[in-house]
Short mmCIF file of C-alpha atoms in Angstrom, two decimals:
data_model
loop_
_atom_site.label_atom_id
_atom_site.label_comp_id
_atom_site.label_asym_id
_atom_site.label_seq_id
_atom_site.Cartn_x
_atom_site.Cartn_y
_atom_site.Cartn_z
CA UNK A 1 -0.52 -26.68 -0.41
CA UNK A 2 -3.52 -28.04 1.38
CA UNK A 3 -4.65 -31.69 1.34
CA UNK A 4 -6.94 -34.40 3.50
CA UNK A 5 -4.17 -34.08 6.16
CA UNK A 6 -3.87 -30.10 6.46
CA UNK A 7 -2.31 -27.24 5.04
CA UNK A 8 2.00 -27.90 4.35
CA UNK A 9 4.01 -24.99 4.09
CA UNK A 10 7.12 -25.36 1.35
CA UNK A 11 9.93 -23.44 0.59
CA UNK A 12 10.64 -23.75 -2.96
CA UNK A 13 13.45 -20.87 -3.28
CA UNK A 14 15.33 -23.75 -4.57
CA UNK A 15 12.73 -25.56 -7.38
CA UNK A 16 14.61 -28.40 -7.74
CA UNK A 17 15.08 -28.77 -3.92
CA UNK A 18 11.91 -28.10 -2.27
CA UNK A 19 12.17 -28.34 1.64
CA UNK A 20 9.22 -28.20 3.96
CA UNK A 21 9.19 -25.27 6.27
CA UNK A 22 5.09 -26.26 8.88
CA UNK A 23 2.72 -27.62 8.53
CA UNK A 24 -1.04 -26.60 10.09
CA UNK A 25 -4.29 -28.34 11.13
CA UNK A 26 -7.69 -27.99 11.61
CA UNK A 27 -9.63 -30.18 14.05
CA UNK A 28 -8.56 -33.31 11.62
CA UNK A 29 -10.83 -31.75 9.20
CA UNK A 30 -9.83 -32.02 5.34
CA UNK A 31 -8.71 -29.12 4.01
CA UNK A 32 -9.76 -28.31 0.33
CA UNK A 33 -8.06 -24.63 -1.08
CA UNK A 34 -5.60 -22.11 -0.06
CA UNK A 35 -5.17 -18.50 -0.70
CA UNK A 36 -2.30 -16.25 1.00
CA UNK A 37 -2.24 -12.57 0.88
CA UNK A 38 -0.08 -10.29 3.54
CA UNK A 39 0.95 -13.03 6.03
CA UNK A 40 -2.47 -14.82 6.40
CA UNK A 41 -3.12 -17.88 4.66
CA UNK A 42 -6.86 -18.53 3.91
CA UNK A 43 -8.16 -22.06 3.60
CA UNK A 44 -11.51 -23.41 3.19
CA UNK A 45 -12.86 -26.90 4.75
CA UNK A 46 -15.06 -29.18 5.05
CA UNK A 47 -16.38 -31.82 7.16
CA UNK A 48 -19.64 -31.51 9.19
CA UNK A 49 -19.61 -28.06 7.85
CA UNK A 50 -17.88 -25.83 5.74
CA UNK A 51 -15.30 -23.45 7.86
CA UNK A 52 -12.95 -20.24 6.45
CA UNK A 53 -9.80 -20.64 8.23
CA UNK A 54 -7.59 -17.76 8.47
CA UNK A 55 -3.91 -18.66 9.65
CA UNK A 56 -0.96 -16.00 10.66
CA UNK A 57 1.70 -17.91 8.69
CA UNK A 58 4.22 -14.61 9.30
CA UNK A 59 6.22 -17.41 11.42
CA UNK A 60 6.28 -20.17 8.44
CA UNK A 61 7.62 -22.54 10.47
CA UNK A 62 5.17 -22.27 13.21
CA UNK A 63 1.71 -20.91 11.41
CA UNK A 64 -1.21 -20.42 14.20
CA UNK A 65 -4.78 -19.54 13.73
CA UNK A 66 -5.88 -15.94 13.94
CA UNK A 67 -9.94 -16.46 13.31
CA UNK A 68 -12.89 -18.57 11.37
CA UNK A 69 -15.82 -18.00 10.08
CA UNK A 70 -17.84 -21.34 10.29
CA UNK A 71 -20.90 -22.62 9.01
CA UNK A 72 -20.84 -21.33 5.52
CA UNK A 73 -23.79 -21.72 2.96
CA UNK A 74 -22.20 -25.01 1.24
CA UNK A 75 -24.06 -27.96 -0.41
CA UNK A 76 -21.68 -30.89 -0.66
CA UNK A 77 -17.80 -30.13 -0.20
CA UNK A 78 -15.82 -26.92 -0.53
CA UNK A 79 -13.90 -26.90 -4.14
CA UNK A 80 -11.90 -23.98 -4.36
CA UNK A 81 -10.79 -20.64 -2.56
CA UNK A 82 -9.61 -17.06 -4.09
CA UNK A 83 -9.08 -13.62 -3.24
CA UNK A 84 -9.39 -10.61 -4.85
CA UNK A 85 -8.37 -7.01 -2.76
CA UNK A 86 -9.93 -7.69 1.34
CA UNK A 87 -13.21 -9.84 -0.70
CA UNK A 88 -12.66 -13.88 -0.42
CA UNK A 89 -14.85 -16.08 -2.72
CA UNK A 90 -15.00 -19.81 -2.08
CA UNK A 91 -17.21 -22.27 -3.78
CA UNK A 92 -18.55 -25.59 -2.98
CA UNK A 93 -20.05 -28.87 -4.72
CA UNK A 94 -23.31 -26.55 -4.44
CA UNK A 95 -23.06 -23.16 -3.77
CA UNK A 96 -20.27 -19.94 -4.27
CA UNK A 97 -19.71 -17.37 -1.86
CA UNK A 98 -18.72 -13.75 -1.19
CA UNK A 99 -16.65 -13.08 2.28
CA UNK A 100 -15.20 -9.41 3.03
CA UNK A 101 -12.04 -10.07 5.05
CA UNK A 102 -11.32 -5.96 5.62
CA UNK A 103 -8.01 -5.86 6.84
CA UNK A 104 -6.33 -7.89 10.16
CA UNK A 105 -8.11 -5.30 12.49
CA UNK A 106 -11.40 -6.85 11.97
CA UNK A 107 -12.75 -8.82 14.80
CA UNK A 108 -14.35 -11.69 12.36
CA UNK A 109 -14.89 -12.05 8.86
CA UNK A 110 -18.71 -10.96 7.52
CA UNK A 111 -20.18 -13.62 4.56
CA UNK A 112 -21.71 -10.79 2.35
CA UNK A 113 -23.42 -12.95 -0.49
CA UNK A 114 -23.75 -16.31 -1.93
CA UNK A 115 -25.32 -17.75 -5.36
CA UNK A 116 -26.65 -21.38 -5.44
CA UNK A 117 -25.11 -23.27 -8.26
CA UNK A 118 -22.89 -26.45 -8.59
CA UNK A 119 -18.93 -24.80 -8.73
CA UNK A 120 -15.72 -27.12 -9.11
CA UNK A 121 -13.69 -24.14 -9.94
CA UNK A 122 -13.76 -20.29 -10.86
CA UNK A 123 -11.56 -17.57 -11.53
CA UNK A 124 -11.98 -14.18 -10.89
CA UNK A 125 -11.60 -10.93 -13.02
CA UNK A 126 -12.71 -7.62 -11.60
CA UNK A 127 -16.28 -7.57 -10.62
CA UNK A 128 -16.94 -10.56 -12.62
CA UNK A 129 -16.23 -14.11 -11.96
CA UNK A 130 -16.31 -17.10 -14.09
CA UNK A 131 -17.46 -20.36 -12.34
CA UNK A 132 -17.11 -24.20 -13.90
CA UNK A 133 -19.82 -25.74 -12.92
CA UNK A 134 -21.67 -29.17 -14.21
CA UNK A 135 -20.97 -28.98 -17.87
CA UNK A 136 -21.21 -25.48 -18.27
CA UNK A 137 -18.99 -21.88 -17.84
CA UNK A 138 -20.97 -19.49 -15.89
CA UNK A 139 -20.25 -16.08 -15.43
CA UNK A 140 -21.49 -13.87 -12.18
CA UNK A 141 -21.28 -10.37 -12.17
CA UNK A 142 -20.32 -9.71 -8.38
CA UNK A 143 -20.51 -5.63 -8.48
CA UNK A 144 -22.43 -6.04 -5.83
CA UNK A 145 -21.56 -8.63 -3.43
CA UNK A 146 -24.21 -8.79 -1.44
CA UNK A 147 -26.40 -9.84 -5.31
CA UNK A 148 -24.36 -11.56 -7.48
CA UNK A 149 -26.27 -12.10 -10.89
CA UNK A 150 -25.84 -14.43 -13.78
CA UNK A 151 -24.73 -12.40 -16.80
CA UNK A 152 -24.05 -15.16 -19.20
CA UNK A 153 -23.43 -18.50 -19.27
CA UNK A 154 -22.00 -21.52 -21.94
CA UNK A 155 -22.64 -25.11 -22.69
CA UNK A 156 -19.31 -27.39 -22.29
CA UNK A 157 -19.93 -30.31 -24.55
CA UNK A 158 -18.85 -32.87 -21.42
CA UNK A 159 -22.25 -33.84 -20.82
CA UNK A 160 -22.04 -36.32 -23.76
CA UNK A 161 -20.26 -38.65 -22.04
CA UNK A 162 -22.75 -39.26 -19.32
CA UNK A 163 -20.19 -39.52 -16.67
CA UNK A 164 -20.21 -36.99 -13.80
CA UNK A 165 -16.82 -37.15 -13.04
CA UNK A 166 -16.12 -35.85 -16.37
CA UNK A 167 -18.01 -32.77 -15.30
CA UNK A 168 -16.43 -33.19 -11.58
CA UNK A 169 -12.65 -32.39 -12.26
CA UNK A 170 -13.06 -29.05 -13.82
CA UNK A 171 -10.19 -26.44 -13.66
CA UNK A 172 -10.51 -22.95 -14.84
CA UNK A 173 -7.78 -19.99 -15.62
CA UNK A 174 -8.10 -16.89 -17.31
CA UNK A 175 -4.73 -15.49 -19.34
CA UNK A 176 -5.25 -12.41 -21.38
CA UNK A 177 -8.67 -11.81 -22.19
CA UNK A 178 -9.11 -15.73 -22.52
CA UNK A 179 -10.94 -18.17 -19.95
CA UNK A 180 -9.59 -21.74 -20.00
CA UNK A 181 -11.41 -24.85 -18.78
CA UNK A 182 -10.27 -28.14 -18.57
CA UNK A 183 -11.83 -30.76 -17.91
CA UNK A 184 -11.49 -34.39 -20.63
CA UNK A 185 -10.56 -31.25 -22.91
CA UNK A 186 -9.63 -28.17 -22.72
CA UNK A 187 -12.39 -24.98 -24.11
CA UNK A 188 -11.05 -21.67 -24.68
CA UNK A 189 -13.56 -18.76 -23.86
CA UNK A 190 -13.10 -15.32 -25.39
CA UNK A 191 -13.61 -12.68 -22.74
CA UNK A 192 -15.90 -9.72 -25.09
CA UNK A 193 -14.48 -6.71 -24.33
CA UNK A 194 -17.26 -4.06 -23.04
CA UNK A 195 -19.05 -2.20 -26.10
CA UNK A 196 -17.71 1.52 -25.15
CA UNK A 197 -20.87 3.94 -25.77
CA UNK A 198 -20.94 6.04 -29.20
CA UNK A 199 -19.04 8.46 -29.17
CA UNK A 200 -21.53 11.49 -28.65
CA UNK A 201 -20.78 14.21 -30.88
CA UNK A 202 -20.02 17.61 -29.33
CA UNK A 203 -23.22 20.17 -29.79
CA UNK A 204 -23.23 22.75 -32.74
CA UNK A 205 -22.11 25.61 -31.65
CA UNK A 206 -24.36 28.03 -33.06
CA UNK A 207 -22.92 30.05 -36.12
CA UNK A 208 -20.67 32.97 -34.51
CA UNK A 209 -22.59 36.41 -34.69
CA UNK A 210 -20.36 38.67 -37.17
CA UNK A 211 -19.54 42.11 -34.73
CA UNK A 212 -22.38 44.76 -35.99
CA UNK A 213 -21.03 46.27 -39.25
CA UNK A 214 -19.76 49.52 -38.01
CA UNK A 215 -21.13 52.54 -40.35
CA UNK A 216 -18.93 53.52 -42.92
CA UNK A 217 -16.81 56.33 -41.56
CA UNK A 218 -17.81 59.83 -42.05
CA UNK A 219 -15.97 62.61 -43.21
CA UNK A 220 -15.43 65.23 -41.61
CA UNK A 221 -18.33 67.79 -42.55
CA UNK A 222 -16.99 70.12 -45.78
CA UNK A 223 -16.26 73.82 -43.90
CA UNK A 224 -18.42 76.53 -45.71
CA UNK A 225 -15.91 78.57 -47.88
CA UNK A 226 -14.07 80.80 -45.97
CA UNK A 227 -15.31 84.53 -46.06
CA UNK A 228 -12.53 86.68 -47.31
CA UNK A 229 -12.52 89.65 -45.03
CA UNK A 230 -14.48 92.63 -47.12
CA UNK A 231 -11.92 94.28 -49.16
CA UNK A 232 -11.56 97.96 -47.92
CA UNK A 233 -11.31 100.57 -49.99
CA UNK A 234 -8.84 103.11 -51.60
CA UNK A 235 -7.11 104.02 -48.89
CA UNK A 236 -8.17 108.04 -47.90
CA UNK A 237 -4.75 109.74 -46.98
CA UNK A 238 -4.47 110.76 -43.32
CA UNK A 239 -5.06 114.08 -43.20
CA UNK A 240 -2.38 116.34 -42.06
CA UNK A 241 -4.16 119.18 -40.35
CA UNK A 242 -3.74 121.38 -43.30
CA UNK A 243 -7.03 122.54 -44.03
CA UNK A 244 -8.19 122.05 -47.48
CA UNK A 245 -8.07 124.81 -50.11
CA UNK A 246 -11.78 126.30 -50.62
CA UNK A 247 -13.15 125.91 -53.90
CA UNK A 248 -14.75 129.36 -53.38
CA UNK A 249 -11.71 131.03 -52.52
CA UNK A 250 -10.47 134.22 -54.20
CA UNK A 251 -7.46 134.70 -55.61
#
């Protein structure tokens, strides 16, 4: 938990028992948001100027600094710190901000983008944050960090009041598909779930070429009539070397 005297460390293992474990501070200055991810705890504050803190708290009861990253873009007083994978967004009274934190081998943290608008709170989902600012949700696609780009944006009917503080208090949540915001009221927000493209329809195939008809099969050509061998004649007896009787013979 952070507050105007630094950043308190509490075990809460037991709720209804809550013990204190360190505490950690920064030059006096207030301290306005936490986030904690692997071991570091990363707080944003603001006095002369806006500062990312990034504290070892591996030790709980004795958290140190590991690095900063001062002078931030911030109009006004930081709001409210997140994280999201090795990218930390803060946001001021004036301004939101993109830092890439990489992983604890960095030597310092790089800023990589910023978008000017008046943020009490946001949430974060994805690529796409949602930011309460003065009497209206806004919603930043952050894609690319280095451009974040207003993608939509709502009207919260706090204005009505005339009272800035109305507008000043604002907290924000998203729970399935929903964005909350409070603030004199609570408005639910219905996250619209991306339009998928058409399905695109698979090409005709063109109609499947039938194999060639194969010709019908031939028969076997019809043999010419077989030729009986020519029949021989009457058989002429052998003859048996006796000579024939002359017709012209005498008796």
């Amino acid at each position: 938990a952070t507050s105007y005297k630094g950043m308190d460390i509490i075990d809460a293992s037991v709720p209804l028992s809550p013990s204190l474990l360190g505490t950690f501070q920064y030059n006096g200055q207030n301290l306005y948001g936490v986030a904690v991810n692997s071991g570091f705890a990363y707080i944003i504050t603001t006095t002369t100027s806006t500062t990312l803190c990034i504290v070892d708290v591996h030790d709980p009861q004795s958290p140190t600094l590991f690095t900063t990253l001062e002078d931030l873009p911030c109009e006004g007083r930081a709001t409210s710190i997140a994280m999201h994978g090795t990218t930390v967004y803060y946001s001021c009274s004036g301004r939101f901000g993109i830092i890439d934190i990489k992983d604890a081998s960095w030597p310092s943290p790089q800023l990589l983008g910023e978008y000017t608008a008046q943020v009490f709170d946001f949430a974060v989902d994805g690529n796409t944050v949602y930011l309460a600012s003065y009497a209206q949700l806004l919603v930043l696609d952050v894609s690319t960090p280095s451009s974040p780009r207003l993608v939509g944006s709502h009207f919260i009917p706090i204005a009505v009041y005339d009272d800035f503080y109305a507008s000043y208090y604002l907290g924000i949540a998203i729970v399935d598909e929903r964005v909350y915001v409070a603030s004199y009221g609570l408005y639910v927000f219905e996250i619209p779930k991306p339009t998928s493209a058409p399905p695109t329809a698979l090409p005709t195939s063109a109609p499947s070429t039938a194999p060639p008809t194969s010709a019908p099969p031939t028969a076997p050509p019809t043999s010419a009539p077989s030729t009986a061998p020519p029949t021989s004649g009457p058989s002429t007896p052998v003859p048996d070397g006796t000579p024939a009787p002359s017709e012209n013979s005498n008796d």
